[in-house]
XYZ file of C-alpha atoms in Angstrom:
334
model
C -70.139 57.635 17.213
C -68.946 59.680 20.217
C -66.594 62.640 19.852
C -63.512 60.861 21.210
C -63.947 57.947 18.868
C -64.458 60.306 15.972
C -61.208 62.161 16.822
C -59.373 58.840 16.991
C -60.578 57.977 13.495
C -59.559 61.421 12.340
C -56.002 60.996 13.637
C -55.775 57.552 12.011
C -56.758 59.091 8.692
C -54.174 61.856 9.175
C -51.518 59.210 9.828
C -52.152 57.910 6.318
C -51.247 61.282 4.843
C -48.037 63.370 4.739
C -48.765 64.341 8.374
C -48.061 60.861 9.736
C -44.678 61.872 11.193
C -45.981 65.029 12.878
C -46.826 64.830 16.570
C -50.513 65.541 17.408
C -50.296 67.642 20.580
C -52.967 68.157 23.236
C -53.444 71.808 22.254
C -53.944 70.859 18.600
C -56.514 68.240 19.632
C -58.483 70.793 21.650
C -58.525 73.228 18.735
C -59.955 70.534 16.487
C -62.616 69.744 19.119
C -63.647 73.393 19.182
C -63.763 73.558 15.414
C -66.026 70.500 15.005
C -68.191 70.860 18.178
C -71.846 71.011 16.993
C -74.106 73.975 17.589
C -77.317 72.288 16.286
C -78.776 68.884 15.408
C -77.909 66.653 12.457
C -74.293 66.453 13.610
C -73.636 62.906 12.526
C -74.355 63.433 8.869
C -72.524 66.733 8.824
C -69.437 65.113 10.273
C -69.400 62.548 7.520
C -69.694 65.207 4.841
C -67.217 67.541 6.490
C -64.602 64.892 7.212
C -62.319 65.812 4.247
C -62.456 69.442 5.306
C -61.676 68.523 8.877
C -58.639 66.552 7.719
C -57.446 69.631 5.859
C -58.106 71.751 8.952
C -56.151 69.293 11.051
C -53.376 69.400 8.491
C -53.300 73.198 8.684
C -53.102 73.138 12.449
C -50.372 70.522 12.387
C -48.509 72.539 9.754
C -48.406 75.444 12.204
C -46.328 73.260 14.459
C -43.885 72.165 11.748
C -41.520 75.206 11.856
C -40.849 74.612 15.531
C -40.125 70.946 14.961
C -37.918 71.730 11.955
C -36.033 74.328 13.985
C -35.453 71.743 16.708
C -34.195 69.221 14.153
C -31.961 71.896 12.606
C -30.567 72.783 16.026
C -29.889 69.092 16.680
C -27.996 68.848 13.381
C -25.934 71.892 14.291
C -24.907 70.247 17.556
C -24.237 66.792 16.099
C -22.396 67.830 12.927
C -19.105 68.918 14.623
C -19.043 65.645 16.532
C -19.617 63.685 13.333
C -16.839 65.607 11.583
C -14.298 64.523 14.188
C -15.130 60.893 13.422
C -14.265 61.286 9.740
C -10.536 60.601 9.136
C -8.450 63.309 7.530
C -7.498 62.501 3.951
C -4.430 63.073 1.873
C -4.767 64.203 -1.774
C -6.289 61.403 -3.800
C -8.452 60.171 -0.937
C -5.765 58.303 0.971
C -6.035 58.115 4.742
C -3.435 60.119 6.638
C 0.050 58.652 6.970
C -0.305 57.875 10.676
C -3.112 55.390 9.890
C -1.504 53.737 6.876
C 2.116 53.596 8.082
C 1.704 51.979 11.462
C 4.902 50.266 12.617
C 4.743 46.481 12.670
C 4.524 44.978 16.160
C 7.487 43.267 17.804
C 6.435 39.843 19.092
C 7.995 36.774 20.687
C 6.953 33.183 20.105
C 7.993 29.697 21.125
C 8.099 26.946 18.527
C 9.325 23.431 19.195
C 10.716 24.613 22.558
C 12.692 27.401 20.847
C 11.950 31.078 21.441
C 12.396 33.722 18.771
C 11.378 37.348 18.245
C 10.202 39.004 15.056
C 8.545 42.062 13.541
C 5.314 41.888 11.593
C 2.544 39.403 11.093
C 2.003 36.468 8.749
C 2.442 36.037 5.845
C 5.621 38.182 6.108
C 7.744 38.672 9.241
C 11.386 39.582 9.831
C 13.993 38.761 12.460
C 16.713 41.369 12.930
C 18.934 43.132 15.453
C 16.910 44.373 18.406
C 18.497 47.831 18.001
C 16.674 48.177 14.699
C 17.539 50.019 11.497
C 19.857 53.032 11.235
C 20.278 55.319 8.249
C 22.804 54.217 5.624
C 23.978 51.151 7.549
C 23.627 47.523 6.582
C 21.102 45.605 8.644
C 21.034 41.821 8.521
C 17.485 40.495 8.195
C 16.003 36.996 8.140
C 12.639 36.856 6.387
C 9.923 34.423 7.483
C 7.216 33.558 4.944
C 3.944 31.679 5.211
C 1.458 31.013 2.433
C 1.525 30.492 -1.307
C 4.755 32.167 -2.455
C 7.068 31.645 -5.422
C 10.457 30.022 -5.095
C 12.079 33.380 -5.792
C 10.747 36.649 -4.364
C 11.611 40.336 -4.660
C 11.957 42.863 -1.833
C 11.038 46.505 -2.427
C 11.198 49.375 0.078
C 9.073 52.547 0.156
C 9.249 55.532 2.482
C 6.600 58.130 3.305
C 8.129 60.606 0.827
C 7.461 58.226 -2.054
C 11.009 56.948 -2.503
C 11.149 53.429 -3.926
C 14.184 51.168 -3.557
C 14.692 47.727 -5.038
C 16.424 45.615 -2.399
C 17.035 42.600 -4.601
C 15.647 39.159 -5.406
C 16.080 36.171 -3.110
C 15.506 32.437 -3.239
C 13.240 31.146 -0.482
C 14.698 28.109 1.263
C 13.709 25.671 4.002
C 11.220 26.243 6.837
C 12.436 28.039 9.940
C 10.585 28.002 13.266
C 6.883 28.233 12.378
C 7.549 29.735 8.931
C 7.080 27.600 5.823
C 10.112 29.238 4.194
C 12.798 31.819 4.898
C 15.711 33.706 3.342
C 18.471 36.010 4.682
C 19.336 39.435 3.322
C 21.325 42.564 4.089
C 19.341 45.805 3.851
C 20.497 49.418 3.671
C 17.860 52.148 4.028
C 19.390 55.565 3.335
C 17.109 57.972 5.199
C 15.542 58.074 8.669
C 11.790 57.703 9.031
C 9.164 55.061 8.363
C 9.720 52.493 5.626
C 7.525 49.776 4.178
C 9.411 46.594 3.271
C 7.299 44.768 0.718
C 7.753 41.204 -0.502
C 6.563 40.519 -4.046
C 5.973 36.995 -5.310
C 5.547 36.341 -9.009
C 5.458 40.078 -9.632
C 2.511 40.529 -7.237
C 2.197 41.873 -3.722
C 2.618 39.131 -1.087
C 3.098 40.891 2.273
C 4.822 43.736 4.071
C 6.527 44.897 7.242
C 6.738 48.504 8.485
C 9.949 49.591 10.225
C 11.450 52.758 11.684
C 14.878 53.905 10.481
C 16.745 55.930 13.100
C 19.259 58.742 12.783
C 22.880 58.427 13.839
C 25.212 55.482 14.323
C 23.898 52.032 15.196
C 25.154 50.679 18.543
C 26.748 47.701 16.797
C 28.710 49.981 14.461
C 29.653 52.272 17.309
C 31.085 49.331 19.248
C 32.927 48.087 16.161
C 34.512 51.214 14.671
C 35.194 53.212 17.840
C 38.067 51.052 19.162
C 39.480 50.537 15.642
C 39.761 54.290 15.020
C 41.141 54.899 18.511
C 43.898 52.325 18.032
C 44.731 53.628 14.564
C 45.109 57.245 15.742
C 47.414 56.180 18.574
C 49.893 54.658 16.087
C 49.512 56.728 12.876
C 52.718 58.586 12.033
C 52.590 59.673 8.379
C 50.092 62.499 8.851
C 50.074 62.807 12.633
C 53.723 62.221 13.531
C 54.119 65.844 14.619
C 51.815 65.107 17.581
C 54.381 62.765 19.155
C 53.782 59.292 20.529
C 52.055 60.148 23.805
C 48.610 61.131 22.623
C 45.334 61.696 24.368
C 42.577 60.978 21.880
C 38.854 61.763 21.915
C 36.642 60.531 19.029
C 33.078 61.773 18.508
C 31.285 59.742 15.833
C 29.168 61.830 13.454
C 27.992 59.207 10.984
C 28.635 55.872 9.344
C 28.041 54.701 5.802
C 28.002 50.907 5.640
C 26.771 49.807 2.190
C 27.846 46.239 2.911
C 29.399 44.181 5.667
C 32.958 44.407 4.284
C 33.536 48.165 4.329
C 32.519 51.332 6.120
C 33.099 55.051 5.809
C 33.150 56.646 9.248
C 32.839 60.371 9.901
C 34.060 61.716 13.221
C 35.254 64.773 15.027
C 38.689 63.988 16.477
C 40.591 65.830 19.169
C 44.201 64.849 19.914
C 46.501 66.408 22.488
C 49.920 65.473 23.929
C 52.166 66.396 26.821
C 54.026 69.019 24.712
C 50.828 71.039 24.313
C 50.520 70.116 20.638
C 46.893 69.630 19.687
C 44.577 68.843 16.794
C 40.820 69.275 16.605
C 39.271 68.472 13.245
C 36.566 66.483 11.409
C 37.916 63.350 9.727
C 36.682 60.696 7.312
C 37.959 57.124 7.827
C 37.880 54.188 5.436
C 37.488 50.860 7.262
C 37.719 47.532 5.408
C 37.481 43.883 6.425
C 40.689 42.159 5.270
C 39.539 38.574 5.779
C 40.514 38.383 9.444
C 39.575 41.719 11.008
C 38.471 45.272 10.276
C 41.148 47.942 9.959
C 41.511 51.582 8.924
C 43.031 51.812 5.447
C 43.034 55.612 5.118
C 41.701 58.833 6.609
C 41.281 62.387 5.362
C 40.993 65.831 6.915
C 39.892 69.148 5.371
C 42.642 71.370 4.068
C 43.798 74.493 5.876
C 43.295 78.100 4.838
C 41.198 79.177 1.878
C 40.581 75.574 0.770
C 38.974 74.564 4.059
C 35.322 75.038 3.062
C 35.655 73.505 -0.403
C 37.477 70.455 0.973
C 34.744 70.022 3.605
C 32.179 69.854 0.815
C 34.139 67.095 -0.901
C 34.746 64.968 2.204
C 31.403 64.993 3.985
C 27.818 64.316 2.883
C 25.225 67.041 3.654
C 23.804 65.402 6.791
C 27.298 65.059 8.297
C 28.394 68.452 7.036
C 25.589 70.058 9.027
C 26.910 68.417 12.192
C 30.414 69.604 11.359
C 29.236 73.206 11.048
C 27.307 72.984 14.324
C 30.315 71.411 16.043
C 32.598 74.159 14.704
C 30.429 76.828 16.316
C 30.672 75.256 19.760
C 34.243 74.005 19.847
């Protein structure tokens, strides 16, 4: 057997040991050749007897190269690890994925069914149709729910926000199909705080589907269009509390907030400035009660904070904290 063939056999035997994953370099091969090169006759028999020792020698030489390879692997891990860490999502306590991943707003889509176009939020099995302006804090929003799938005749709607608040929004009877939905039901929803909310439908006490919505701060455009003219007209004619301002009044109303727990009544908070030709003037926050009387909405009463030492305490009674903050900020700049 020639020397090259013998080295090939030697490497094959080494590959069957723990050194199978170690690279056999040219320099290592030459060192083995020098170690086993014969100096006298009888080489063939000696090689057979010395083969186990040669394997150990080869192993020793290969072992000398291991630290370098391990250092290279370690260096590779040091480079890769930061990149791998960026691929791992951040977790909330309890192992939940961060809010931005879990609370993704439902898409707004349009669809045509039976030659009729409609727009909705969400995806089957639960979708909603609502005002394109969306939800505003503390104000009733009319919603039509579209359901597909195996649902009970009566379902429950529950709302959750990212702070953990849970609100029961009532139980509803699912009625006839609408558009491409197998059933639907209408509802009026009030979500008290701005931010992201999950609207969950439960059927038979179990989760059925959900829609994620954004609740905005301030006054909804529909409410602004409704209450603005009503308050303006009322202040032009009111005489019991504002008679001292005369009949010719210039009125400016800045809406600060609206509470609309249902469609029939609203509490409106505003900063009102009234002047007349006699230089009489009033600038004050006010709270208006607006009620639907069966034919139209009208102001039934309004209140202002008291003067003097009772001013601050009366402010606390009239305005909720989120409006009171606006009142204080407005007072500083008036």
